[in-house]
PDB file of C-alpha atoms in Angstrom:
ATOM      1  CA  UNK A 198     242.230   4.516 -52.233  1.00  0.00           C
ATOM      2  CA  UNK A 199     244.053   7.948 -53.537  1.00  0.00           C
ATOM      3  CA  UNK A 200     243.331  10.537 -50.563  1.00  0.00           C
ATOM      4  CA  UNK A 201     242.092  13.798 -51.842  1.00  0.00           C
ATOM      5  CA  UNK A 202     244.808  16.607 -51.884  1.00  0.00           C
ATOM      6  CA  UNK A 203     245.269  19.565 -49.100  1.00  0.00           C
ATOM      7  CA  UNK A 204     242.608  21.937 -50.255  1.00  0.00           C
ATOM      8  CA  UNK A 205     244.764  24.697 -48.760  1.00  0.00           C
ATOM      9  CA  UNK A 206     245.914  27.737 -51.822  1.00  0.00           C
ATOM     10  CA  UNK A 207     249.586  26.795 -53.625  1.00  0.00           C
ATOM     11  CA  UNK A 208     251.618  29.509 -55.050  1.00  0.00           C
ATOM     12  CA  UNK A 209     251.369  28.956 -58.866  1.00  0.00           C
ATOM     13  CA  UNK A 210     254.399  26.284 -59.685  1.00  0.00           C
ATOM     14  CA  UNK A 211     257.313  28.190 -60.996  1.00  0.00           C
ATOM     15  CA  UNK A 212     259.565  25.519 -62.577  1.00  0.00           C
ATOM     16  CA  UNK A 213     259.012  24.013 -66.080  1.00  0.00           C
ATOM     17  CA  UNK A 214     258.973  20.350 -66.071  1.00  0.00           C
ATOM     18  CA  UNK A 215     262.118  18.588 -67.445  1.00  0.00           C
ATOM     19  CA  UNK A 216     260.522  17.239 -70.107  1.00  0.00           C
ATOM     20  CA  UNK A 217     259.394  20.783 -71.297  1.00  0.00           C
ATOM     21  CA  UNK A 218     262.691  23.367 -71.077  1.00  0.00           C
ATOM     22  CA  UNK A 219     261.908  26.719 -71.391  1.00  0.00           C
ATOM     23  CA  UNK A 220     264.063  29.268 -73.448  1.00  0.00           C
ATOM     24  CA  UNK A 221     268.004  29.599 -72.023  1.00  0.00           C
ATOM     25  CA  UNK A 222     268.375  32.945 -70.474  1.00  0.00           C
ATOM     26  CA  UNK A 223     270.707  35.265 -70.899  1.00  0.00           C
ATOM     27  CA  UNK A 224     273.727  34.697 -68.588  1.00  0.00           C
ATOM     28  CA  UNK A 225     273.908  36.371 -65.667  1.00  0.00           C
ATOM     29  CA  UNK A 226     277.173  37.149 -63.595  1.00  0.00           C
ATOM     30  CA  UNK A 227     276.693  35.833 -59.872  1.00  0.00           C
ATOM     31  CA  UNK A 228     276.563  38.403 -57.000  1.00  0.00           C
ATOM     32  CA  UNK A 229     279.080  37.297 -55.273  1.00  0.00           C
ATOM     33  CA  UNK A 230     281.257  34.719 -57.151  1.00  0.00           C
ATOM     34  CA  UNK A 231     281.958  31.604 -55.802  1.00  0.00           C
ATOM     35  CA  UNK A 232     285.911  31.180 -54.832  1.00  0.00           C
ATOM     36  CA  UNK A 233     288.428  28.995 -56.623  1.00  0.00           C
ATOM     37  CA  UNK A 234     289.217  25.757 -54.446  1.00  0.00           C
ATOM     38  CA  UNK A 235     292.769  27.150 -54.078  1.00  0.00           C
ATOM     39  CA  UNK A 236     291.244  29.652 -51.942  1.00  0.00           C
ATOM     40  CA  UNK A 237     289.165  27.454 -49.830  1.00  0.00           C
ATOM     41  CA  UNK A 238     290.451  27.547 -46.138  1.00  0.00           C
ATOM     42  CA  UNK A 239     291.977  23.348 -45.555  1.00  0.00           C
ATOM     43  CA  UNK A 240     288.975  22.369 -42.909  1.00  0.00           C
ATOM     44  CA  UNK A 241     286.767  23.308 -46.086  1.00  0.00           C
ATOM     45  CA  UNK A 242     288.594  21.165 -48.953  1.00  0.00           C
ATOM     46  CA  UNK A 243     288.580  18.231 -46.328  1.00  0.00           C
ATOM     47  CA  UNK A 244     285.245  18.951 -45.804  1.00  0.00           C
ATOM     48  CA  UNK A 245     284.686  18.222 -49.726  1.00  0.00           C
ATOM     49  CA  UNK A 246     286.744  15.537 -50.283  1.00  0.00           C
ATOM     50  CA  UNK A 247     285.023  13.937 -47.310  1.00  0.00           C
ATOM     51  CA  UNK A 248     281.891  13.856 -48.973  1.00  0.00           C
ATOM     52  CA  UNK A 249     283.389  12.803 -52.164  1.00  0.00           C
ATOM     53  CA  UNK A 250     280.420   9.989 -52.334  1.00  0.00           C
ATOM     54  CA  UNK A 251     277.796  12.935 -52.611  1.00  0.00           C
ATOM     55  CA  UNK A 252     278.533  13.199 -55.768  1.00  0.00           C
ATOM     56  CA  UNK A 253     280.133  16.045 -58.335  1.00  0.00           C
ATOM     57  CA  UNK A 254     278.292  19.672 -58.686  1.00  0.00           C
ATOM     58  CA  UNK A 255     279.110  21.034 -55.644  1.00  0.00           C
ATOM     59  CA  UNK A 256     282.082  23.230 -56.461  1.00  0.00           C
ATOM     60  CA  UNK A 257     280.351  26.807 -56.871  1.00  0.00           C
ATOM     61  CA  UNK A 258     278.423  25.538 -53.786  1.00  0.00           C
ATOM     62  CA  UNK A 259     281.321  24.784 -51.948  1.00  0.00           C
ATOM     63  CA  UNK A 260     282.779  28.266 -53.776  1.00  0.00           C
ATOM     64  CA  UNK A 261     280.313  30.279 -52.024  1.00  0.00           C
ATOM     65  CA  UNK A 262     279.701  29.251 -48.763  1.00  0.00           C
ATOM     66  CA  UNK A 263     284.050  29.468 -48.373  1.00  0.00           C
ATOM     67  CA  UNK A 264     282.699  33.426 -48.462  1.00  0.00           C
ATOM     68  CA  UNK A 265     282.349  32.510 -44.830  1.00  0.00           C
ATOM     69  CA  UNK A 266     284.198  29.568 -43.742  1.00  0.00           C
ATOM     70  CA  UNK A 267     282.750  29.147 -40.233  1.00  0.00           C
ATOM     71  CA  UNK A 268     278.895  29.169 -41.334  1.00  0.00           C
ATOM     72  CA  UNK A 269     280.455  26.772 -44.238  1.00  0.00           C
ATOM     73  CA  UNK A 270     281.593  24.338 -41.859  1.00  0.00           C
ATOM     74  CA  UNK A 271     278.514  24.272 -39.530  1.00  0.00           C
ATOM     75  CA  UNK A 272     276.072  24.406 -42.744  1.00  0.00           C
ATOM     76  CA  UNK A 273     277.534  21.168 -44.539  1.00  0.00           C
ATOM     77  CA  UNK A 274     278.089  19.302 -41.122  1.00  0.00           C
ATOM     78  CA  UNK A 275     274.176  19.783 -41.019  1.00  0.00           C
ATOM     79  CA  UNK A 276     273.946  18.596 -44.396  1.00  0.00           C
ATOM     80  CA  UNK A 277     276.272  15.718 -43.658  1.00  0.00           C
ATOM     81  CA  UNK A 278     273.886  14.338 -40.690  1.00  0.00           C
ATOM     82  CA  UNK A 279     270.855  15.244 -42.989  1.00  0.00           C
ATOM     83  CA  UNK A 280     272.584  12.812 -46.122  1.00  0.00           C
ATOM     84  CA  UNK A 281     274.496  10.250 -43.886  1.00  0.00           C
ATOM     85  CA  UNK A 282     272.815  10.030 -40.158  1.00  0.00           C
ATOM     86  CA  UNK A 283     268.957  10.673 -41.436  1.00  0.00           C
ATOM     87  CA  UNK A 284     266.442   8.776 -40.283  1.00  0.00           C
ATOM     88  CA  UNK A 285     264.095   9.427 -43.289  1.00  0.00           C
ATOM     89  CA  UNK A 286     265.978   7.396 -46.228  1.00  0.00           C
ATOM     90  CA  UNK A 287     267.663   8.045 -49.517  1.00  0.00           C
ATOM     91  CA  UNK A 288     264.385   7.632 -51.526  1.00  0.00           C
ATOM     92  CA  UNK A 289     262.104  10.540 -48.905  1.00  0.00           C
ATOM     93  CA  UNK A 290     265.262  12.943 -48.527  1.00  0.00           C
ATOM     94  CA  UNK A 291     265.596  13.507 -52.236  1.00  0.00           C
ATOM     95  CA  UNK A 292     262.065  13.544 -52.806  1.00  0.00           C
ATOM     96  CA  UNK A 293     261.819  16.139 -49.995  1.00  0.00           C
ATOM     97  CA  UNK A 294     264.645  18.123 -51.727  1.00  0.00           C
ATOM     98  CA  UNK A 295     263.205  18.283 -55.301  1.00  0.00           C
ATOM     99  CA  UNK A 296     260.315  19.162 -54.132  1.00  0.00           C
ATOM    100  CA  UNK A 297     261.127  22.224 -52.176  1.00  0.00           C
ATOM    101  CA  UNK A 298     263.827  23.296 -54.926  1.00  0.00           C
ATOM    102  CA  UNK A 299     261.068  22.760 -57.480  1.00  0.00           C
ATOM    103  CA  UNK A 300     258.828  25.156 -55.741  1.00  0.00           C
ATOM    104  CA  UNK A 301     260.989  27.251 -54.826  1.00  0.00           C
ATOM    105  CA  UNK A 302     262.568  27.764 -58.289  1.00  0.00           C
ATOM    106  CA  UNK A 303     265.702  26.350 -56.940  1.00  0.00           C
ATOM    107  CA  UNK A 304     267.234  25.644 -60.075  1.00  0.00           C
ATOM    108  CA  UNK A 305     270.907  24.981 -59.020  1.00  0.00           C
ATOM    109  CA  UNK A 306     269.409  22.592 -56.209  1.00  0.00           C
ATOM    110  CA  UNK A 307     266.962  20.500 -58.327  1.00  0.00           C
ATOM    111  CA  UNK A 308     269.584  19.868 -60.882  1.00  0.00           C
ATOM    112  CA  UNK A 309     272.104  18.977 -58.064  1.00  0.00           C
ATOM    113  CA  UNK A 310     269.830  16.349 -56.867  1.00  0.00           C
ATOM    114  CA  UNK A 311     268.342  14.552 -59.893  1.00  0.00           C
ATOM    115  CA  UNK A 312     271.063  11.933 -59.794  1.00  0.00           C
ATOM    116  CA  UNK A 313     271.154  11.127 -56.031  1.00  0.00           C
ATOM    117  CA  UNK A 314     267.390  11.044 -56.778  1.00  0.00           C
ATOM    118  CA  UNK A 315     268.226   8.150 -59.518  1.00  0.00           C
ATOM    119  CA  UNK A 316     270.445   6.722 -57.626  1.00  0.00           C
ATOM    120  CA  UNK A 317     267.985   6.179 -54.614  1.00  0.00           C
ATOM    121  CA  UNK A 318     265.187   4.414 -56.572  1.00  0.00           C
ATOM    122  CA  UNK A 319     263.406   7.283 -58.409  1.00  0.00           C
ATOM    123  CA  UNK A 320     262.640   6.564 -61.890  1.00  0.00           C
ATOM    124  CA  UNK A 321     262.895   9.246 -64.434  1.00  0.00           C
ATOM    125  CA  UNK A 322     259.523   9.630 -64.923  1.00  0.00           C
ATOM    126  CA  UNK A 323     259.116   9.965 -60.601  1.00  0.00           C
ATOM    127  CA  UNK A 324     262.203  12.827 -60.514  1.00  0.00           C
ATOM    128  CA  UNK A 325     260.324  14.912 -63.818  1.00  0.00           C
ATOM    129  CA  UNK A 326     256.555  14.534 -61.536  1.00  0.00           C
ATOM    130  CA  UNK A 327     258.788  16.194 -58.762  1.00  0.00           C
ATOM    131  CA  UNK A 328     258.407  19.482 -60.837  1.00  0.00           C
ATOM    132  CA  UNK A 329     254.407  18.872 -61.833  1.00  0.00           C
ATOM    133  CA  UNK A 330     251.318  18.522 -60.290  1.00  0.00           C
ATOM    134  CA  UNK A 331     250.703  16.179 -57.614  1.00  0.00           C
ATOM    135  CA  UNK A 332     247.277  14.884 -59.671  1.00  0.00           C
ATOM    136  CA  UNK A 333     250.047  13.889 -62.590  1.00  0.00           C
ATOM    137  CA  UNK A 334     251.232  11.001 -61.109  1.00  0.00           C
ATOM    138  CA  UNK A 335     250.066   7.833 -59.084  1.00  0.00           C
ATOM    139  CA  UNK A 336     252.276   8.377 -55.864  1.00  0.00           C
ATOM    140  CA  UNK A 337     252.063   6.225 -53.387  1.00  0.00           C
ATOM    141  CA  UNK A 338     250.269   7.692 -50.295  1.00  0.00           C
ATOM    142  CA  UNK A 339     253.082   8.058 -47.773  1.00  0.00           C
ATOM    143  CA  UNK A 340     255.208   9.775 -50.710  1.00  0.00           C
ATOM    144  CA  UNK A 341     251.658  11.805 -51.535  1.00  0.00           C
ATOM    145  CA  UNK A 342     251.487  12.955 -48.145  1.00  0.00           C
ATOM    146  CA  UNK A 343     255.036  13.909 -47.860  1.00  0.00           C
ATOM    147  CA  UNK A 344     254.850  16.099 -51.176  1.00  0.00           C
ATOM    148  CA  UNK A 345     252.204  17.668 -50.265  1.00  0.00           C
ATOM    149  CA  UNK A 346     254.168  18.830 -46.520  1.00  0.00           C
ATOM    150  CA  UNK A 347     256.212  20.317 -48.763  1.00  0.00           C
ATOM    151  CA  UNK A 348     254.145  22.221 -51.647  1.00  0.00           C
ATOM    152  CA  UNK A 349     252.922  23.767 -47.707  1.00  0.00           C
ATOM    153  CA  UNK A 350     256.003  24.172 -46.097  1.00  0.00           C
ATOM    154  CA  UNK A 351     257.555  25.766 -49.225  1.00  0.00           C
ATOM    155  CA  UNK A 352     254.973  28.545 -49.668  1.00  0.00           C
ATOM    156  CA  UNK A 353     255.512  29.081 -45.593  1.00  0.00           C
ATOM    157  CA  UNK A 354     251.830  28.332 -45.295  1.00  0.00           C
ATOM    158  CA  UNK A 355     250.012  26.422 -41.937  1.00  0.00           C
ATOM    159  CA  UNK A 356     250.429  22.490 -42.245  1.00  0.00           C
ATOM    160  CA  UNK A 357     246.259  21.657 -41.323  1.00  0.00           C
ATOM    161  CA  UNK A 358     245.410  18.963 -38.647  1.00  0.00           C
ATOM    162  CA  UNK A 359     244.390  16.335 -41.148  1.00  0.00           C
ATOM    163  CA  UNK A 360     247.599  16.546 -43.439  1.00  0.00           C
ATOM    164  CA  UNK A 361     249.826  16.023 -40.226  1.00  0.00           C
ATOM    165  CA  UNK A 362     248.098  13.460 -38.752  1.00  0.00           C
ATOM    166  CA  UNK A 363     248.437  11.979 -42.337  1.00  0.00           C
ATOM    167  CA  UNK A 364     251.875  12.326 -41.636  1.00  0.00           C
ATOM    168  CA  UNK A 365     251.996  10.505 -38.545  1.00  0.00           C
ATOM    169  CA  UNK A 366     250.739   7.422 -39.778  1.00  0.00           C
ATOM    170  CA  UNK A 367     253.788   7.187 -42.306  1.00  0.00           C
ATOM    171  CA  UNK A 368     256.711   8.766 -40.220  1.00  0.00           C
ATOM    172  CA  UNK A 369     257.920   8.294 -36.392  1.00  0.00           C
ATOM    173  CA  UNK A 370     258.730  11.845 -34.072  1.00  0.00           C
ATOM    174  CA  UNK A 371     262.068  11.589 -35.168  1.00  0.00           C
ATOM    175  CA  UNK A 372     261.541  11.513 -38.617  1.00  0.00           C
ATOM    176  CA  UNK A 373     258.868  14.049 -38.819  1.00  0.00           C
ATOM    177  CA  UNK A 374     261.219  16.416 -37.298  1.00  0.00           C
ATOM    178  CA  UNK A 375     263.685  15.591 -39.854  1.00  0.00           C
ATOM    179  CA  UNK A 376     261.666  16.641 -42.342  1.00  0.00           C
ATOM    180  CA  UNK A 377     260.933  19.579 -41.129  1.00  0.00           C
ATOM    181  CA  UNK A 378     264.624  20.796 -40.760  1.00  0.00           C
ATOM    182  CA  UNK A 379     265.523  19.200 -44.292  1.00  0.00           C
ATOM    183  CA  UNK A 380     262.436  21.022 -45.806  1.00  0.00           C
ATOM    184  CA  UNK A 381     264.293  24.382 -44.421  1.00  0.00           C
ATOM    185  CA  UNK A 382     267.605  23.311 -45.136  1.00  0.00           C
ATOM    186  CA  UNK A 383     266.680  23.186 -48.773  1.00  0.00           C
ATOM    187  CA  UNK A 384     264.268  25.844 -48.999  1.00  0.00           C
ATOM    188  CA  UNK A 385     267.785  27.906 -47.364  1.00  0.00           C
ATOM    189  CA  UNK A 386     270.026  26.874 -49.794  1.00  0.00           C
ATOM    190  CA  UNK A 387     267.810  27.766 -52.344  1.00  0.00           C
ATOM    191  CA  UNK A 388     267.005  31.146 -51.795  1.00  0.00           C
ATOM    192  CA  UNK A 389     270.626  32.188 -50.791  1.00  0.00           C
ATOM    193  CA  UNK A 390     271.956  30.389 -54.193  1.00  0.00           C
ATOM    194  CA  UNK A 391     269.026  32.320 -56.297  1.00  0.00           C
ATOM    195  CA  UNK A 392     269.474  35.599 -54.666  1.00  0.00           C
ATOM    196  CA  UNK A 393     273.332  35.236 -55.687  1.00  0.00           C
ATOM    197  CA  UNK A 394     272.866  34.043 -58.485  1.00  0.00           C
ATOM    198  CA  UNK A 395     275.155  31.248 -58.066  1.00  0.00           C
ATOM    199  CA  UNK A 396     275.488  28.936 -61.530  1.00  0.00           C
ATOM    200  CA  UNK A 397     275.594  25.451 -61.737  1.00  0.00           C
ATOM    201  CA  UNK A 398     278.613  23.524 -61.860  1.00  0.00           C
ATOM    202  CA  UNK A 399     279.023  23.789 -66.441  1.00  0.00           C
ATOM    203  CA  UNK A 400     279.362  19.917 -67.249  1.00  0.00           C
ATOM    204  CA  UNK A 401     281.466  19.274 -70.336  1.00  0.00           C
ATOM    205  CA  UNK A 402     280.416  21.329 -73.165  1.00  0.00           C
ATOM    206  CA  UNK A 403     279.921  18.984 -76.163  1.00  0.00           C
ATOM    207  CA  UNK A 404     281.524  20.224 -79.512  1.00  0.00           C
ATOM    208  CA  UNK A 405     278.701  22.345 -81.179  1.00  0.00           C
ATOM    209  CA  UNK A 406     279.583  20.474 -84.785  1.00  0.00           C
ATOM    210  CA  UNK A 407     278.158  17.690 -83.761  1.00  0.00           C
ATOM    211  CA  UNK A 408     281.452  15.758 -84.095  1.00  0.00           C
ATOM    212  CA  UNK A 409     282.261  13.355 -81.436  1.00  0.00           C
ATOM    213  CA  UNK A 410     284.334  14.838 -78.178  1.00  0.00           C
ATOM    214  CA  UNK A 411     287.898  14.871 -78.521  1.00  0.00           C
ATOM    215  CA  UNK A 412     289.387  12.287 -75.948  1.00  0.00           C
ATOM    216  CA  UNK A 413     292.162  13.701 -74.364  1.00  0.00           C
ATOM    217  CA  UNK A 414     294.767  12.189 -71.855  1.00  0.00           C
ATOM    218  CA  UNK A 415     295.492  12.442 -68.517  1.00  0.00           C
ATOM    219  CA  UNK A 416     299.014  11.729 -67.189  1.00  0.00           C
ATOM    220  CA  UNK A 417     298.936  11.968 -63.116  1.00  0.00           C
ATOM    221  CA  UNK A 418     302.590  12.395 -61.460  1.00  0.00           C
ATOM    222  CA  UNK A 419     303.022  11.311 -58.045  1.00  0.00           C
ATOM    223  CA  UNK A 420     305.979  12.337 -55.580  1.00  0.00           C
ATOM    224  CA  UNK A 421     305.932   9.431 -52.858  1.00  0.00           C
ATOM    225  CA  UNK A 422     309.416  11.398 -51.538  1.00  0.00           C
ATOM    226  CA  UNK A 423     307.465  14.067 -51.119  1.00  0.00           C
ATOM    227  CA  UNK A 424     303.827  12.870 -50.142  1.00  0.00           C
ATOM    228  CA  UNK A 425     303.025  13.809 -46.006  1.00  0.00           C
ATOM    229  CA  UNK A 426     300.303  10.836 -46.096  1.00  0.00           C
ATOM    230  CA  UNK A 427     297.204  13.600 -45.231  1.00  0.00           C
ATOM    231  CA  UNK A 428     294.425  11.384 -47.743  1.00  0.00           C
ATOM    232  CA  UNK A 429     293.207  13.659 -48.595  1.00  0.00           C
ATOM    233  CA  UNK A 430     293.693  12.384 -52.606  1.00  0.00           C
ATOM    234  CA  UNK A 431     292.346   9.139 -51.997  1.00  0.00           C
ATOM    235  CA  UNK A 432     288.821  10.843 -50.047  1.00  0.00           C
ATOM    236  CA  UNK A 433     288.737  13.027 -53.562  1.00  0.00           C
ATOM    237  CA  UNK A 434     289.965  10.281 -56.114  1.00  0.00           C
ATOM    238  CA  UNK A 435     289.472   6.465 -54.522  1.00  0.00           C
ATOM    239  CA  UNK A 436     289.540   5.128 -58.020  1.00  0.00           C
ATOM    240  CA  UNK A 437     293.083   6.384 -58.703  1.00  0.00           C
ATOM    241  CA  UNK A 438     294.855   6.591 -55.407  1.00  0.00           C
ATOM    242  CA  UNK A 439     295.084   4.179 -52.064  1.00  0.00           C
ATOM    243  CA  UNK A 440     297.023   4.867 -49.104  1.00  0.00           C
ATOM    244  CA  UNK A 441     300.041   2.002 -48.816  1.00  0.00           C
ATOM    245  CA  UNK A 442     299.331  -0.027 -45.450  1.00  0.00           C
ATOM    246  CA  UNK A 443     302.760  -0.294 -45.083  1.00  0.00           C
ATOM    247  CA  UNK A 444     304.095   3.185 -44.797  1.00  0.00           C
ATOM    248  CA  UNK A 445     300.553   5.573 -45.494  1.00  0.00           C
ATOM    249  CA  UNK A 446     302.638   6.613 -48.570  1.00  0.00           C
ATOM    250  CA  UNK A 447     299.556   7.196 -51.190  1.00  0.00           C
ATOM    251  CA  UNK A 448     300.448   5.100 -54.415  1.00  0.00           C
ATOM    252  CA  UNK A 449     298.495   4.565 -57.700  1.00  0.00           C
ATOM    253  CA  UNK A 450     295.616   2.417 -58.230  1.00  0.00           C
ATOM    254  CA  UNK A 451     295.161   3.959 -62.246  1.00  0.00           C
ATOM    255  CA  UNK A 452     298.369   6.126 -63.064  1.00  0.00           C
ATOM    256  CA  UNK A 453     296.712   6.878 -66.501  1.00  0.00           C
ATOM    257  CA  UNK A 454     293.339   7.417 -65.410  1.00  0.00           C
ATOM    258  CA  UNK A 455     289.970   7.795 -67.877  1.00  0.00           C
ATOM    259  CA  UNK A 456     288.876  10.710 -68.721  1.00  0.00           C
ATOM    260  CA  UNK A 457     285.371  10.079 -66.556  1.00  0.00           C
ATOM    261  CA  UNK A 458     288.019  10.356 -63.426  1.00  0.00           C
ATOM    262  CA  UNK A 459     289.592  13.778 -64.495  1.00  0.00           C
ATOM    263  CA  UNK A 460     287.755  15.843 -62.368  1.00  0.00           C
ATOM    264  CA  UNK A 461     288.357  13.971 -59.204  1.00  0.00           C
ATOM    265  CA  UNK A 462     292.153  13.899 -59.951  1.00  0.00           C
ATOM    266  CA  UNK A 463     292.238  17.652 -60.689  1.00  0.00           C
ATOM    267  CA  UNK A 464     290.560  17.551 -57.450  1.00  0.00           C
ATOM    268  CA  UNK A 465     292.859  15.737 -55.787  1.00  0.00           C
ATOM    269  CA  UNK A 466     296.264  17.186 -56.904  1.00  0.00           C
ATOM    270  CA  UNK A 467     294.551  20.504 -55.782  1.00  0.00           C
ATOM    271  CA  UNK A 468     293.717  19.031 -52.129  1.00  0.00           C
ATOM    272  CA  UNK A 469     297.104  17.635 -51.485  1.00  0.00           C
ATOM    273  CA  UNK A 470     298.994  19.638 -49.031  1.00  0.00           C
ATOM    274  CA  UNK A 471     302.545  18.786 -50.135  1.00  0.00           C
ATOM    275  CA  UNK A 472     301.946  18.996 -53.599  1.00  0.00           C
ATOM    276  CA  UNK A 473     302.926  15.934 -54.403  1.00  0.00           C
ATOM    277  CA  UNK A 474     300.924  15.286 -57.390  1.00  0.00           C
ATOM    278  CA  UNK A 475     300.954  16.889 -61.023  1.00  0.00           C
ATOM    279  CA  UNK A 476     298.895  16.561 -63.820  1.00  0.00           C
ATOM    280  CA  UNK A 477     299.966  16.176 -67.723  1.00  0.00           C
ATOM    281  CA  UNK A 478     296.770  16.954 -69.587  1.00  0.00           C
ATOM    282  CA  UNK A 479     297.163  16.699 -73.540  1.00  0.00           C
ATOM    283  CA  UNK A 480     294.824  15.790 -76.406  1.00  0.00           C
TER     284      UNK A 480
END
């Protein structure tokens, strides 16, 4: 049996649906534009290539918060607990998260998250009911109940008796105060990113012709003479680089890597503190 929705007042949704884009706005300069990873301070391009398995799209993230490298560092160690030492699971965390950036009109956020959302179990038609009403789609009552935490916790309005005890029938102390912190985490992240008006990391732009994308080629140069063994390539790049057992020289797992790996590389040859690897990129 569906239980009836929190009859307490929602802010009127502010995010289209996916499936129904609005109009591109004009582009907007950011506030305060995010740095260029050559001017990240070291603990904060670790930091990144740590979390490599997060995922790409974090660079103007990253780019901002290096504004202030000591908040940066205490803000994504959060986020690293919150991602890697949670107690809610993959599937509830990125609910939880497009939720609150959906409400919140947290644009650079929802986007972020829709594939760690696949990637966790969501189906695409679960990830585009994240941005529409609750009525919309048959959730499940522990991931009903959760939702509707956050339409409440997003608007900053009281969470009533029934809803949390709701809540305690589907998560343990632990992980009810994990919500809480990952609902504010979020909703944080959100507002600093739209005040700023921090874009999105700009995938590939496809050729406007309609022709099919130029493939172009990536030659990577490595220095083993010169390489201090710091990893830091093969946190950034595991699909190109390993670290020799031997000596903890890095050497090539791809040389001539595809095109899908470019970013990582570029990534990598930017990270490595001896500059030991160059890139040859030609059509």
């Amino acid at each position: 049996m569906t239980t009836s929705p929190v009859n307490t007042p929602l802010p009127t949704p502010l995010r289209t649906p996916p499936d129904t884009p609005p109009d591109t706005p004009p582009r907007i300069p950011p506030r305060i534009p995010p740095l260029l990873p050559s001017e990240w301070p070291p603990v904060l391009r670790s930091l990144l290539a740590d979390s490599h398995q997060d995922g790409p799209g974090r660079e103007n993230l990253f780019g901002t918060l290096a504004h202030h490298p000591a908040l940066a560092h205490a803000w994504l160690s959060l986020a690293r607990v919150l991602t890697h030492e949670g107690t809610l699971g993959h599937r509830r965390r990125e609910l939880v998260v497009l939720r609150i950036a959906h409400r919140l009109d947290g644009t650079y956020v929802y986007e972020r998250h829709r594939a760690p959302a696949a990637e966790a179990g969501l189906t695409a038609a679960e990830i585009a009911a994240t941005a529409a009403g609750l009525d919309t789609h048959s959730w499940v009552e522990e991931e009903l109940v959760l939702l509707q935490a956050c339409d409440l916790l997003a608007a900053n309005a009281p969470v009533p008796d029934g809803l949390w005890d709701r809540l305690t029938r589907v998560l343990r102390p632990e992980q009810l105060v994990e919500l809480l912190v990952l609902a504010g985490q979020s909703a944080t992240m959100c507002t600093a990113l739209n005040v700023l008006r921090t874009p999105s990391d700009a995938p590939s732009a496809a050729p406007s012709d309609g022709a099919p994308a130029r493939q172009r080629h990536l030659t990577v140069h490595l220095d083993r003479e010169r390489c201090c063994s710091a990893g830091q390539c093969v946190g950034a790049a595991p699909e190109v680089f390993e670290q020799d057992e031997s000596d903890g020289r890095v050497t090539f797992l791809v040389p001539e890597p595809d095109q899908r790996y470019a970013a990582d590389v570029r990534l990598a040859a930017d990270l490595c503190p001896s500059g030991a690897i160059t890139l040859v990129d030609t059509p």
